[in-house]
Amino acid sequence: MAPLDPDTARTRLLDAAEDLFYARGIQAVGMDDIRGGSGVSLKRLYSLYPAKEQLVEAYLQRRDVRWRGRLAAFVEQVDDPRERVLAVFDWLGTWFREPGFRGCAWINGHGELGATSDVVARLAREHKLAFADYVAGLVREAGLPEALAPQVFLLAEGAMVAAGILGTDAPAAQAHAAAEVLVSSFAA
Amino acid sequence: MAPLDPDTARTRLLDAAEDLFYARGIQAVGMDDIRGGSGVSLKRLYSLYPAKEQLVEAYLQRRDVRWRGRLAAFVEQVDDPRERVLAVFDWLGTWFREPGFRGCAWINGHGELGATSDVVARLAREHKLAFADYVAGLVREAGLPEALAPQVFLLAEGAMVAAGILGTDAPAAQAHAAAEVLVSSFAA
DNA sequence: CTACGGGGAGAACGACCGTTCTCACATCCG
DNA sequence: CGGATGTGAGAACGGTCGTTCTCCCCGTAG
């Protein structure tokens, strides 16, 4: 067995961490599960991430980049700036329909460890602020009033929670309809 | 030390369970913490709730009754049926401002144990459906179209999540403003 | 060829936690 | 009075988990 170079070991670890942490919750996954899921030895795991919390941090950071990247890629396919705001909810719908969807990783992580782990609490806050900022940018570019941004953000958060807990994708369409009313209430 | 009668033992246990589970998360609280917080011996604890999951279940059930009771009591102080719908967000605001507020217990519990415990997943679902039903009743009694109900519900859920993670009560006012626009978009 | 340094597999350790057991004592009923 | 019952305090047990250690193999440099 050829020794694994650090980069691919890191990738495999984060892949396994993301699968397992997201599907089962962070506390329900042991380091040994990560080892089994990644094929990377425990020794190497601990040499790359000296404690579980650091693996969790890396997992959430990588997922944040990817999640916001996928959202932005989807939204940018839409031309009309006002439609872009609404496209956020179309993206949520496709996300909710993905097999294995279990709600928002940061909402879940915050519920699990927000009171215990400063790192998780901070990453959840940062992720939500970044998402809220992104929405605010879309609203601004659509020439809509700034007060609309947090409203759209709250609709999106509510849709994530409801879809995660109730196990249905209906909240995407419902939030979309609500956002449509909000946006068009400011139509020229 | 006079032996405690079962009812007050149960009450003390649930009081301690609610304080601790809500503040720290369910998995972060041990049975011994419950014993210490309640003053009820471990033996009695296990005779009343033979497993931790049953104590968790009782905690969530009692909190559900109380939470929806407090909401209803607040909303019923408002006379105008249309204002009642918006009063939900005023109630959220006062809740968010309570010391020790840490988000919605069911959202947090679902994030923590939804993937692991069927009981917690079911109670979270039931609680959210009950809240959505309550909102739907308010919307119906205000003579507003049914489609508005899930939109108001999602705004409320989003406000809870955002307030819990970001640690501010601003989402209550923001969601209130959004709901106001939605409601008045159907004004006669 | 050989000494060595890194890596893999997995045992081992120490702490924690849900649950049960021990034991001494108080209480109640004959 | 005396024995059965139930209770509290806390020790004990069994399992899990994060983390570290042991041991052995291999590739390589001198």
PDB file of N, CA, C and O in Angstrom, chain A residues 162-187:
ATOM      1  N   ALA A 162     -37.920  24.163   8.132  1.00  0.00           N
ATOM      2  CA  ALA A 162     -39.156  23.401   7.935  1.00  0.00           C
ATOM      3  C   ALA A 162     -38.908  22.186   7.045  1.00  0.00           C
ATOM      4  O   ALA A 162     -39.393  21.087   7.314  1.00  0.00           O
ATOM      5  N   ALA A 163     -38.134  22.373   5.993  1.00  0.00           N
ATOM      6  CA  ALA A 163     -37.842  21.242   5.120  1.00  0.00           C
ATOM      7  C   ALA A 163     -37.066  20.174   5.862  1.00  0.00           C
ATOM      8  O   ALA A 163     -37.314  18.971   5.697  1.00  0.00           O
ATOM      9  N   GLY A 164     -36.155  20.585   6.684  1.00  0.00           N
ATOM     10  CA  GLY A 164     -35.352  19.612   7.428  1.00  0.00           C
ATOM     11  C   GLY A 164     -36.170  18.832   8.436  1.00  0.00           C
ATOM     12  O   GLY A 164     -36.029  17.617   8.551  1.00  0.00           O
ATOM     13  N   ILE A 165     -37.010  19.529   9.170  1.00  0.00           N
ATOM     14  CA  ILE A 165     -37.762  18.850  10.234  1.00  0.00           C
ATOM     15  C   ILE A 165     -38.956  18.095   9.673  1.00  0.00           C
ATOM     16  O   ILE A 165     -39.232  16.964  10.085  1.00  0.00           O
ATOM     17  N   LEU A 166     -39.672  18.708   8.733  1.00  0.00           N
ATOM     18  CA  LEU A 166     -40.889  18.077   8.224  1.00  0.00           C
ATOM     19  C   LEU A 166     -40.602  17.100   7.100  1.00  0.00           C
ATOM     20  O   LEU A 166     -41.452  16.292   6.730  1.00  0.00           O
ATOM     21  N   GLY A 167     -39.421  17.185   6.509  1.00  0.00           N
ATOM     22  CA  GLY A 167     -39.054  16.212   5.473  1.00  0.00           C
ATOM     23  C   GLY A 167     -39.800  16.386   4.171  1.00  0.00           C
ATOM     24  O   GLY A 167     -40.120  15.408   3.495  1.00  0.00           O
ATOM     25  N   THR A 168     -40.048  17.615   3.815  1.00  0.00           N
ATOM     26  CA  THR A 168     -40.732  17.882   2.553  1.00  0.00           C
ATOM     27  C   THR A 168     -40.070  19.074   1.876  1.00  0.00           C
ATOM     28  O   THR A 168     -39.459  19.906   2.552  1.00  0.00           O
ATOM     29  N   ASP A 169     -40.217  19.156   0.559  1.00  0.00           N
ATOM     30  CA  ASP A 169     -39.625  20.286  -0.150  1.00  0.00           C
ATOM     31  C   ASP A 169     -40.629  21.433  -0.333  1.00  0.00           C
ATOM     32  O   ASP A 169     -40.285  22.460  -0.919  1.00  0.00           O
ATOM     33  N   ALA A 170     -41.841  21.245   0.186  1.00  0.00           N
ATOM     34  CA  ALA A 170     -42.872  22.265  -0.013  1.00  0.00           C
ATOM     35  C   ALA A 170     -42.445  23.659   0.461  1.00  0.00           C
ATOM     36  O   ALA A 170     -42.797  24.659  -0.185  1.00  0.00           O
ATOM     37  N   PRO A 171     -41.698  23.768   1.562  1.00  0.00           N
ATOM     38  CA  PRO A 171     -41.335  25.121   2.016  1.00  0.00           C
ATOM     39  C   PRO A 171     -40.612  25.953   0.976  1.00  0.00           C
ATOM     40  O   PRO A 171     -40.704  27.188   0.999  1.00  0.00           O
ATOM     41  N   ALA A 172     -39.898  25.335   0.062  1.00  0.00           N
ATOM     42  CA  ALA A 172     -39.207  26.130  -0.964  1.00  0.00           C
ATOM     43  C   ALA A 172     -40.215  26.913  -1.789  1.00  0.00           C
ATOM     44  O   ALA A 172     -40.057  28.125  -2.012  1.00  0.00           O
ATOM     45  N   ALA A 173     -41.253  26.230  -2.244  1.00  0.00           N
ATOM     46  CA  ALA A 173     -42.264  26.905  -3.064  1.00  0.00           C
ATOM     47  C   ALA A 173     -43.047  27.925  -2.246  1.00  0.00           C
ATOM     48  O   ALA A 173     -43.375  29.012  -2.735  1.00  0.00           O
ATOM     49  N   GLN A 174     -43.334  27.568  -1.003  1.00  0.00           N
ATOM     50  CA  GLN A 174     -44.096  28.503  -0.155  1.00  0.00           C
ATOM     51  C   GLN A 174     -43.298  29.770   0.112  1.00  0.00           C
ATOM     52  O   GLN A 174     -43.824  30.887   0.025  1.00  0.00           O
ATOM     53  N   ALA A 175     -42.026  29.602   0.419  1.00  0.00           N
ATOM     54  CA  ALA A 175     -41.192  30.779   0.662  1.00  0.00           C
ATOM     55  C   ALA A 175     -41.009  31.580  -0.632  1.00  0.00           C
ATOM     56  O   ALA A 175     -40.954  32.813  -0.616  1.00  0.00           O
ATOM     57  N   HIS A 176     -40.914  30.865  -1.732  1.00  0.00           N
ATOM     58  CA  HIS A 176     -40.804  31.547  -3.022  1.00  0.00           C
ATOM     59  C   HIS A 176     -42.017  32.446  -3.253  1.00  0.00           C
ATOM     60  O   HIS A 176     -41.878  33.614  -3.638  1.00  0.00           O
ATOM     61  N   ALA A 177     -43.185  31.889  -3.001  1.00  0.00           N
ATOM     62  CA  ALA A 177     -44.414  32.669  -3.208  1.00  0.00           C
ATOM     63  C   ALA A 177     -44.425  33.893  -2.296  1.00  0.00           C
ATOM     64  O   ALA A 177     -44.797  34.995  -2.729  1.00  0.00           O
ATOM     65  N   ALA A 178     -44.011  33.709  -1.057  1.00  0.00           N
ATOM     66  CA  ALA A 178     -43.993  34.845  -0.137  1.00  0.00           C
ATOM     67  C   ALA A 178     -43.009  35.907  -0.618  1.00  0.00           C
ATOM     68  O   ALA A 178     -43.317  37.106  -0.621  1.00  0.00           O
ATOM     69  N   ALA A 179     -41.833  35.468  -1.039  1.00  0.00           N
ATOM     70  CA  ALA A 179     -40.834  36.428  -1.497  1.00  0.00           C
ATOM     71  C   ALA A 179     -41.330  37.177  -2.727  1.00  0.00           C
ATOM     72  O   ALA A 179     -41.054  38.376  -2.898  1.00  0.00           O
ATOM     73  N   GLU A 180     -42.054  36.484  -3.561  1.00  0.00           N
ATOM     74  CA  GLU A 180     -42.603  37.121  -4.757  1.00  0.00           C
ATOM     75  C   GLU A 180     -43.524  38.282  -4.362  1.00  0.00           C
ATOM     76  O   GLU A 180     -43.460  39.364  -4.959  1.00  0.00           O
ATOM     77  N   VAL A 181     -44.348  38.034  -3.381  1.00  0.00           N
ATOM     78  CA  VAL A 181     -45.244  39.102  -2.936  1.00  0.00           C
ATOM     79  C   VAL A 181     -44.426  40.270  -2.368  1.00  0.00           C
ATOM     80  O   VAL A 181     -44.684  41.437  -2.692  1.00  0.00           O
ATOM     81  N   LEU A 182     -43.443  39.933  -1.561  1.00  0.00           N
ATOM     82  CA  LEU A 182     -42.626  41.002  -0.970  1.00  0.00           C
ATOM     83  C   LEU A 182     -41.929  41.818  -2.051  1.00  0.00           C
ATOM     84  O   LEU A 182     -41.928  43.052  -2.016  1.00  0.00           O
ATOM     85  N   VAL A 183     -41.338  41.129  -3.012  1.00  0.00           N
ATOM     86  CA  VAL A 183     -40.607  41.832  -4.072  1.00  0.00           C
ATOM     87  C   VAL A 183     -41.562  42.698  -4.897  1.00  0.00           C
ATOM     88  O   VAL A 183     -41.275  43.872  -5.164  1.00  0.00           O
ATOM     89  N   SER A 184     -42.679  42.106  -5.270  1.00  0.00           N
ATOM     90  CA  SER A 184     -43.553  42.859  -6.169  1.00  0.00           C
ATOM     91  C   SER A 184     -44.303  43.959  -5.431  1.00  0.00           C
ATOM     92  O   SER A 184     -44.896  44.827  -6.064  1.00  0.00           O
ATOM     93  N   SER A 185     -44.269  43.937  -4.096  1.00  0.00           N
ATOM     94  CA  SER A 185     -44.894  45.044  -3.373  1.00  0.00           C
ATOM     95  C   SER A 185     -44.085  46.325  -3.575  1.00  0.00           C
ATOM     96  O   SER A 185     -44.549  47.412  -3.268  1.00  0.00           O
ATOM     97  N   PHE A 186     -42.866  46.154  -4.066  1.00  0.00           N
ATOM     98  CA  PHE A 186     -42.031  47.328  -4.338  1.00  0.00           C
ATOM     99  C   PHE A 186     -41.879  47.594  -5.832  1.00  0.00           C
ATOM    100  O   PHE A 186     -41.056  48.402  -6.237  1.00  0.00           O
ATOM    101  N   ALA A 187     -42.642  46.864  -6.644  1.00  0.00           N
ATOM    102  CA  ALA A 187     -42.505  47.037  -8.087  1.00  0.00           C
ATOM    103  C   ALA A 187     -42.879  48.460  -8.471  1.00  0.00           C
ATOM    104  O   ALA A 187     -43.768  49.068  -7.878  1.00  0.00           O
TER     105      ALA A 187
END
